[in-house]
mmCIF file with all atom_site columns, C-alpha atoms in Angstrom:
data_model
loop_
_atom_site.group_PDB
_atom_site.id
_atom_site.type_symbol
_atom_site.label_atom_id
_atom_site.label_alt_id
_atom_site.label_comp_id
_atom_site.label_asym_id
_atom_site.label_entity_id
_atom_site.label_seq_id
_atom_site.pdbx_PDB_ins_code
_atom_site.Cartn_x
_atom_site.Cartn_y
_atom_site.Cartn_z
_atom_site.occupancy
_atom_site.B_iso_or_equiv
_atom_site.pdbx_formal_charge
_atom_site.auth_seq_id
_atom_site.auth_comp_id
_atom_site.auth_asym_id
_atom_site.auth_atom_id
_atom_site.pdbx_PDB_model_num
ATOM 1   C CA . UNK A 1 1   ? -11.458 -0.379  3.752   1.00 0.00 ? 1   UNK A CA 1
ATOM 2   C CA . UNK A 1 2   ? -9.079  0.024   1.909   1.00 0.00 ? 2   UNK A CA 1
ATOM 3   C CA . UNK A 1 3   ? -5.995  -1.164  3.501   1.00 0.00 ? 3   UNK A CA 1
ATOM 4   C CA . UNK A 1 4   ? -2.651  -0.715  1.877   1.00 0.00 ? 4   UNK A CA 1
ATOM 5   C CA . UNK A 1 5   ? -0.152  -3.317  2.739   1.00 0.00 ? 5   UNK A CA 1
ATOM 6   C CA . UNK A 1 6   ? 3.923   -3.227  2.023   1.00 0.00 ? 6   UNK A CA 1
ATOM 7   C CA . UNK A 1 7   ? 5.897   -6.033  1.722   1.00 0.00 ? 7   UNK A CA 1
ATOM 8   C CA . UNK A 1 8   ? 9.081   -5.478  1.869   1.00 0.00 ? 8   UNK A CA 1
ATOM 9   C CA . UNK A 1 9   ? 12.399  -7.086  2.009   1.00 0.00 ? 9   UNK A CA 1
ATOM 10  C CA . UNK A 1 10  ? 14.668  -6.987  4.780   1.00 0.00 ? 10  UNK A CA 1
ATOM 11  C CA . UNK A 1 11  ? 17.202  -5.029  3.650   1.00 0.00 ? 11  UNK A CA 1
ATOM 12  C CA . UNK A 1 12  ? 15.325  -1.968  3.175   1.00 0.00 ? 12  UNK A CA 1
ATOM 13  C CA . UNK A 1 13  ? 14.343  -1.838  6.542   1.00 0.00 ? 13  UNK A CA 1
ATOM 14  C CA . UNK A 1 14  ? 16.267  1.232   7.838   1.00 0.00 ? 14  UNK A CA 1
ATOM 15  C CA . UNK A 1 15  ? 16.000  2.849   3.861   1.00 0.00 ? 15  UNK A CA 1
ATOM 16  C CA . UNK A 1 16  ? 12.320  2.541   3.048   1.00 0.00 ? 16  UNK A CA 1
ATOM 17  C CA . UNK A 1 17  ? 10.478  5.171   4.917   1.00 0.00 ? 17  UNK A CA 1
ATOM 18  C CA . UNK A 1 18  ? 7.521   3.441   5.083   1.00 0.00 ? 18  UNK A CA 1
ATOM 19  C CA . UNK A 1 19  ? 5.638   6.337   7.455   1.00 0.00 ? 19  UNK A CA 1
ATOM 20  C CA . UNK A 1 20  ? 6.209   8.630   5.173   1.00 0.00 ? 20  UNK A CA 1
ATOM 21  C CA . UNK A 1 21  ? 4.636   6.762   2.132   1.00 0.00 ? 21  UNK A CA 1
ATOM 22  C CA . UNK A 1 22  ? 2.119   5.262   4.293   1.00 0.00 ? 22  UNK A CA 1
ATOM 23  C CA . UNK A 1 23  ? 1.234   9.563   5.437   1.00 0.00 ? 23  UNK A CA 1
ATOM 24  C CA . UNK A 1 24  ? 1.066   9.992   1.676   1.00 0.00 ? 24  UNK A CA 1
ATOM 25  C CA . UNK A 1 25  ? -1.338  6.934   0.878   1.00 0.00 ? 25  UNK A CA 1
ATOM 26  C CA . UNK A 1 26  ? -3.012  8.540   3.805   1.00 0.00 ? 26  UNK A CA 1
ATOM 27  C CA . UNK A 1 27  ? -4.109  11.650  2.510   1.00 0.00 ? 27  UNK A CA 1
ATOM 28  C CA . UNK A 1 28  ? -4.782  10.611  -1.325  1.00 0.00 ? 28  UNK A CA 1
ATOM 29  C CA . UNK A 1 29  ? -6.865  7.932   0.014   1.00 0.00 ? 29  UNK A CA 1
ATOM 30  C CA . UNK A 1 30  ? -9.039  10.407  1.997   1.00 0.00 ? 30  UNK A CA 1
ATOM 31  C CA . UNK A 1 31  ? -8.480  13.241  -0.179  1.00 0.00 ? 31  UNK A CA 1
ATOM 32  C CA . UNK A 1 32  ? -10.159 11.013  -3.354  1.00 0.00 ? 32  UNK A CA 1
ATOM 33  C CA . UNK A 1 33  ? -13.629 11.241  -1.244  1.00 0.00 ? 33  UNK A CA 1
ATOM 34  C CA . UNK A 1 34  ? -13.978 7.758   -2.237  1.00 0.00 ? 34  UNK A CA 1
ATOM 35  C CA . UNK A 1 35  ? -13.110 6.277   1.246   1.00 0.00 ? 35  UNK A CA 1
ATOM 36  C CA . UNK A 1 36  ? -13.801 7.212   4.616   1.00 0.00 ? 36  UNK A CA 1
ATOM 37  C CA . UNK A 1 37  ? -11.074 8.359   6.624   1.00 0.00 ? 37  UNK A CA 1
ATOM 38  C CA . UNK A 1 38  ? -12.094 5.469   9.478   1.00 0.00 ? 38  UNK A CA 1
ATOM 39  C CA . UNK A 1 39  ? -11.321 2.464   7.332   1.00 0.00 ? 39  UNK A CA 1
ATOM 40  C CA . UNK A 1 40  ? -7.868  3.155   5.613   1.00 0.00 ? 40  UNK A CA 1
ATOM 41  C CA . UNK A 1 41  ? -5.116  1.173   7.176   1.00 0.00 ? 41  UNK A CA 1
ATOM 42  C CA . UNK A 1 42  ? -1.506  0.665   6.156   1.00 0.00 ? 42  UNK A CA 1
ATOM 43  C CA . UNK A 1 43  ? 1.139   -2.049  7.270   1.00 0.00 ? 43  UNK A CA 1
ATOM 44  C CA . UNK A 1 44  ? 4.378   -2.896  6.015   1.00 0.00 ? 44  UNK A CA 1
ATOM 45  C CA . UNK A 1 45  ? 5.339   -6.411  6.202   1.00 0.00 ? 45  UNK A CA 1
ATOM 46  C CA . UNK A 1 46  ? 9.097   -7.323  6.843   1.00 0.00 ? 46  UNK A CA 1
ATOM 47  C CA . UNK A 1 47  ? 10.324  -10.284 4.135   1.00 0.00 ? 47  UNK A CA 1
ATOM 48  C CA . UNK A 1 48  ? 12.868  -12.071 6.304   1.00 0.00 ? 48  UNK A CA 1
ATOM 49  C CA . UNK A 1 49  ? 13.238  -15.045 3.672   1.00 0.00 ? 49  UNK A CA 1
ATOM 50  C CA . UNK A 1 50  ? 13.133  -14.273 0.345   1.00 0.00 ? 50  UNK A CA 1
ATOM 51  C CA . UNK A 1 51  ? 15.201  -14.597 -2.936  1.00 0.00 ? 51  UNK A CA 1
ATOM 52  C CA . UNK A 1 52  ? 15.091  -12.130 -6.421  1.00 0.00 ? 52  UNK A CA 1
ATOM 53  C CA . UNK A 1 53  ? 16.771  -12.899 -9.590  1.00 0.00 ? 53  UNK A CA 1
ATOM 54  C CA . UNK A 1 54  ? 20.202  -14.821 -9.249  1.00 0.00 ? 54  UNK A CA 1
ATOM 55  C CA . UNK A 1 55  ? 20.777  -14.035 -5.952  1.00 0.00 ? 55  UNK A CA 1
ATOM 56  C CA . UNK A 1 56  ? 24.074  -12.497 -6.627  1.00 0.00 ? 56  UNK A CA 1
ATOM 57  C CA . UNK A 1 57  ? 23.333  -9.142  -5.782  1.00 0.00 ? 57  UNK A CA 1
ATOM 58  C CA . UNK A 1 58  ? 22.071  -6.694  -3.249  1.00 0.00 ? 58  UNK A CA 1
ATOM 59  C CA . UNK A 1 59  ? 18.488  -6.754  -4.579  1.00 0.00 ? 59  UNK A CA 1
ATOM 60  C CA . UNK A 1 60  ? 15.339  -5.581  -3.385  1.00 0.00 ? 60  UNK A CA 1
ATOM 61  C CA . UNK A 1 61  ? 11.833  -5.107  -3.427  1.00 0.00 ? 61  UNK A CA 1
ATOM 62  C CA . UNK A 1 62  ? 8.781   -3.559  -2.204  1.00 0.00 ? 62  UNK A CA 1
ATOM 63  C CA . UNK A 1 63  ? 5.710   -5.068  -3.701  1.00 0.00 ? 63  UNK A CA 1
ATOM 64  C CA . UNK A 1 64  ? 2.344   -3.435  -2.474  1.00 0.00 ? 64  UNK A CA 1
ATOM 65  C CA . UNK A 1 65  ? -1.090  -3.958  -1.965  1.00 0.00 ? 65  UNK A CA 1
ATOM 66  C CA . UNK A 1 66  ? -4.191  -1.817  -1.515  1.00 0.00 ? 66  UNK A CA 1
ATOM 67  C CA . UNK A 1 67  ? -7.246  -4.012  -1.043  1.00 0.00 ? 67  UNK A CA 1
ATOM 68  C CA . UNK A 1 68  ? -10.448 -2.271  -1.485  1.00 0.00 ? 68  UNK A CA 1
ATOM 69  C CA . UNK A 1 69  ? -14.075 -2.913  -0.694  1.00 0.00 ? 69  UNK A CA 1
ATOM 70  C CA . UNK A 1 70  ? -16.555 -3.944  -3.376  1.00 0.00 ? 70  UNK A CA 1
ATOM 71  C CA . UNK A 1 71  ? -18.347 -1.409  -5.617  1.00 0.00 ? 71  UNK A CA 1
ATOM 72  C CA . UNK A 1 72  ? -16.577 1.481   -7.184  1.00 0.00 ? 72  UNK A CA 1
ATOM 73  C CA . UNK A 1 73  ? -16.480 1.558   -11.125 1.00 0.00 ? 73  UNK A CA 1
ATOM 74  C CA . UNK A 1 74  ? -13.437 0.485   -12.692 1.00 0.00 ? 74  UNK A CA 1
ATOM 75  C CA . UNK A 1 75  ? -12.805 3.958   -13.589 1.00 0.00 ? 75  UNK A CA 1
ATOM 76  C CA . UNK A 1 76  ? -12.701 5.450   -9.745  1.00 0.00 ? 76  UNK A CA 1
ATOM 77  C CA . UNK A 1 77  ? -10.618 2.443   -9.031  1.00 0.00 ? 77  UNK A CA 1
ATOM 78  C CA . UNK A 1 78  ? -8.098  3.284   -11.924 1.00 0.00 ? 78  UNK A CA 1
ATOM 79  C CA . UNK A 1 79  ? -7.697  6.910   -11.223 1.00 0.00 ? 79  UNK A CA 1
ATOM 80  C CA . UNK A 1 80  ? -6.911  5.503   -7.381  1.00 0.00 ? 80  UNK A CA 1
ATOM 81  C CA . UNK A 1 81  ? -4.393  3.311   -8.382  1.00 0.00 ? 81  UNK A CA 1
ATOM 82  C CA . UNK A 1 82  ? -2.605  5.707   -10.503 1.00 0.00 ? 82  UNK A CA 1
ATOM 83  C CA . UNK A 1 83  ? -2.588  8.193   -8.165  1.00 0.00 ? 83  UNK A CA 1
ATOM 84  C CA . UNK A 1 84  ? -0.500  5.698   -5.579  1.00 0.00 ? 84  UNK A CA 1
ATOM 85  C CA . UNK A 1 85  ? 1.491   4.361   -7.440  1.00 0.00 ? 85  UNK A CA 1
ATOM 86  C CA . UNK A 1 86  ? 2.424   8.050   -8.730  1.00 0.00 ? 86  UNK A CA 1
ATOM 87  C CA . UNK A 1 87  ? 3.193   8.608   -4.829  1.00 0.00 ? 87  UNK A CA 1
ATOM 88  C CA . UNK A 1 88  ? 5.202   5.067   -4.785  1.00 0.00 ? 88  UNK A CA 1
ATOM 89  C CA . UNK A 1 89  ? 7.342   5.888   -7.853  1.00 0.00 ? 89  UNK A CA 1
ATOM 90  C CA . UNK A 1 90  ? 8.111   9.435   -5.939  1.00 0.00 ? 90  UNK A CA 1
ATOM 91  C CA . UNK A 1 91  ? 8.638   8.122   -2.860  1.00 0.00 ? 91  UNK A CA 1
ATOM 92  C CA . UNK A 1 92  ? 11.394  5.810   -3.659  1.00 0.00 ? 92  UNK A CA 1
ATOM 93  C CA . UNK A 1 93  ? 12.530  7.760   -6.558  1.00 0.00 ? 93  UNK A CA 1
ATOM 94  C CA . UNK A 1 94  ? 15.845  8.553   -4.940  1.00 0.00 ? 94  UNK A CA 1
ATOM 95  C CA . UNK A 1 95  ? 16.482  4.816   -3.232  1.00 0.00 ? 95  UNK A CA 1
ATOM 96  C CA . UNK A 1 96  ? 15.993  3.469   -6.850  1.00 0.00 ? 96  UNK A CA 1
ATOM 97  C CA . UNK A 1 97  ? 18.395  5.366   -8.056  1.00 0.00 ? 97  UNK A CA 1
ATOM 98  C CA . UNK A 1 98  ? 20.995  4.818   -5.616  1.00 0.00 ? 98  UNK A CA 1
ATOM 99  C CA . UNK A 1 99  ? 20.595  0.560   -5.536  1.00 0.00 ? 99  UNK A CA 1
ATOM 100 C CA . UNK A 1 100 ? 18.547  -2.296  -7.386  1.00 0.00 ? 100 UNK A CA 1
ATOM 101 C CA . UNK A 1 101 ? 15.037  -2.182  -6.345  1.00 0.00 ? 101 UNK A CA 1
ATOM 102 C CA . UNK A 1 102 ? 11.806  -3.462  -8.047  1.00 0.00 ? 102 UNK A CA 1
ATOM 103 C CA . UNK A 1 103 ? 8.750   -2.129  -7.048  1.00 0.00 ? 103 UNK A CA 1
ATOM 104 C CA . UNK A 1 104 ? 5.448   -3.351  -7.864  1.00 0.00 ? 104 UNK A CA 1
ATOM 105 C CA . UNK A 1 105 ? 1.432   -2.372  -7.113  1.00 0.00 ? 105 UNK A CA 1
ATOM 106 C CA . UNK A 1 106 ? -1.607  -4.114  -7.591  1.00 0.00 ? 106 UNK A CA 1
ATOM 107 C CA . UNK A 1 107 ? -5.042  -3.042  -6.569  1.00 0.00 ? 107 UNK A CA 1
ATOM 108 C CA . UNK A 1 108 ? -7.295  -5.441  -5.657  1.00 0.00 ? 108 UNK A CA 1
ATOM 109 C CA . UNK A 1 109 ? -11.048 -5.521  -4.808  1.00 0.00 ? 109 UNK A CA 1
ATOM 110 C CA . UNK A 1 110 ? -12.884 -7.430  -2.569  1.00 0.00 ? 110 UNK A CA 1
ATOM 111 C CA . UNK A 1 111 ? -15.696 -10.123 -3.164  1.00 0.00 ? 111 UNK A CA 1
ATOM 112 C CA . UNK A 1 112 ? -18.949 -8.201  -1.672  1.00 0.00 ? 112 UNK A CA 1
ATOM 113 C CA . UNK A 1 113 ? -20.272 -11.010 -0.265  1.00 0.00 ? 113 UNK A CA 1
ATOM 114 C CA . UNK A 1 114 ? -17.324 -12.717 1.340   1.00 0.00 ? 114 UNK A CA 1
ATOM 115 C CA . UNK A 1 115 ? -15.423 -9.623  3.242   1.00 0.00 ? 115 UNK A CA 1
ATOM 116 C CA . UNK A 1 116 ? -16.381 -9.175  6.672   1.00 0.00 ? 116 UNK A CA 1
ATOM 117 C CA . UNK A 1 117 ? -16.081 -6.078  8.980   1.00 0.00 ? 117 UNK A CA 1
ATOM 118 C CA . UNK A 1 118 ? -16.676 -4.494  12.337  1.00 0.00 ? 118 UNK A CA 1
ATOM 119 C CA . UNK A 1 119 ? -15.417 -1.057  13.134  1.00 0.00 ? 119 UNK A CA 1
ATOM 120 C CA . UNK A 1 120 ? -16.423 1.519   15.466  1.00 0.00 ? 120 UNK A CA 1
ATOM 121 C CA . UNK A 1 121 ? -13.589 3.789   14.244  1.00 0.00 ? 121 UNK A CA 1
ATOM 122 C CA . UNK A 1 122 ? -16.283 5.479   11.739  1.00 0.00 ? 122 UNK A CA 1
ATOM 123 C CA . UNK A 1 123 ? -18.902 6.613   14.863  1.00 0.00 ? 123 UNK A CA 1
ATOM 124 C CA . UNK A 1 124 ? -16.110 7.667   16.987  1.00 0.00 ? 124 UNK A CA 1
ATOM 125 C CA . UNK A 1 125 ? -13.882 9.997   13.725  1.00 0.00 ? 125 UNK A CA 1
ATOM 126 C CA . UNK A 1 126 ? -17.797 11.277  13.486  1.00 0.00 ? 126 UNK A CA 1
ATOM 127 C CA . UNK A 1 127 ? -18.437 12.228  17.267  1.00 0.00 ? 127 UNK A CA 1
ATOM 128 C CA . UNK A 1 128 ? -15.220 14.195  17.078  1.00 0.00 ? 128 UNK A CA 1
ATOM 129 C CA . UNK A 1 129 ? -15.856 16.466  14.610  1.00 0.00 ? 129 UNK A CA 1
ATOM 130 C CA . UNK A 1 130 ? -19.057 17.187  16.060  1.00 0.00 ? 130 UNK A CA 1
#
């Protein structure tokens, strides 16, 4: 954890960037010292089917995600999320200002007892910087 998931529609596919934002989650993420390096994942899910406001315009949207594991006081957690979406606003500073685009972040944390894992990612980051 955390994962960081984009969802966005289908014409911003070739404007978006989304490995370059998802490089950027990247290293706040792991820079905060709050998560370890082996569990942050991005994804950007393409909206195929979707509708915004009247329809009658070249609209679009990116709404994002980053689910986190149970645990860290709402204050680390607030500092995280402003931090992103600091890097989101950047990111598609330029887009927004060139077409209609909403963009919205949420931050969500998991229930502790109902969020399952396995990942040997963590043992094998480990053995290679050792």
């Amino acid at each position: 954890m955390p994962h960081f998931i984009a969802e966005y529609t289908d014409n911003l596919e070739q404007q978006a960037n989304l490995p370059a934002l998802f490089e950027q989650v990247h290293a706040v993420l792991g820079d905060s010292g709050v998560f370890p390096l082996g569990g942050i994942r991005s994804r950007g899910v393409r909206l195929d089917t979707w509708r915004m406001a009247d329809g009658k315009h070249d609209y679009a949207f990116v709404h994002m995600t980053l689910k986190v594991g149970h645990g860290r006081d709402l204050e680390t957690r607030k500092t995280i999320a402003e931090a992103l979406f600091k890097v989101i606003t950047e990111h598609f500073a330029e887009l927004q200002s060139q077409r209609l685009l909403a963009l919205s972040f949420e931050m969500i944390e998991l229930h502790p007892e109902q969020n399952f894992k396995q990942n040997n990612v963590h043992a094998f980051l480990k053995n290679q910087a050792g």
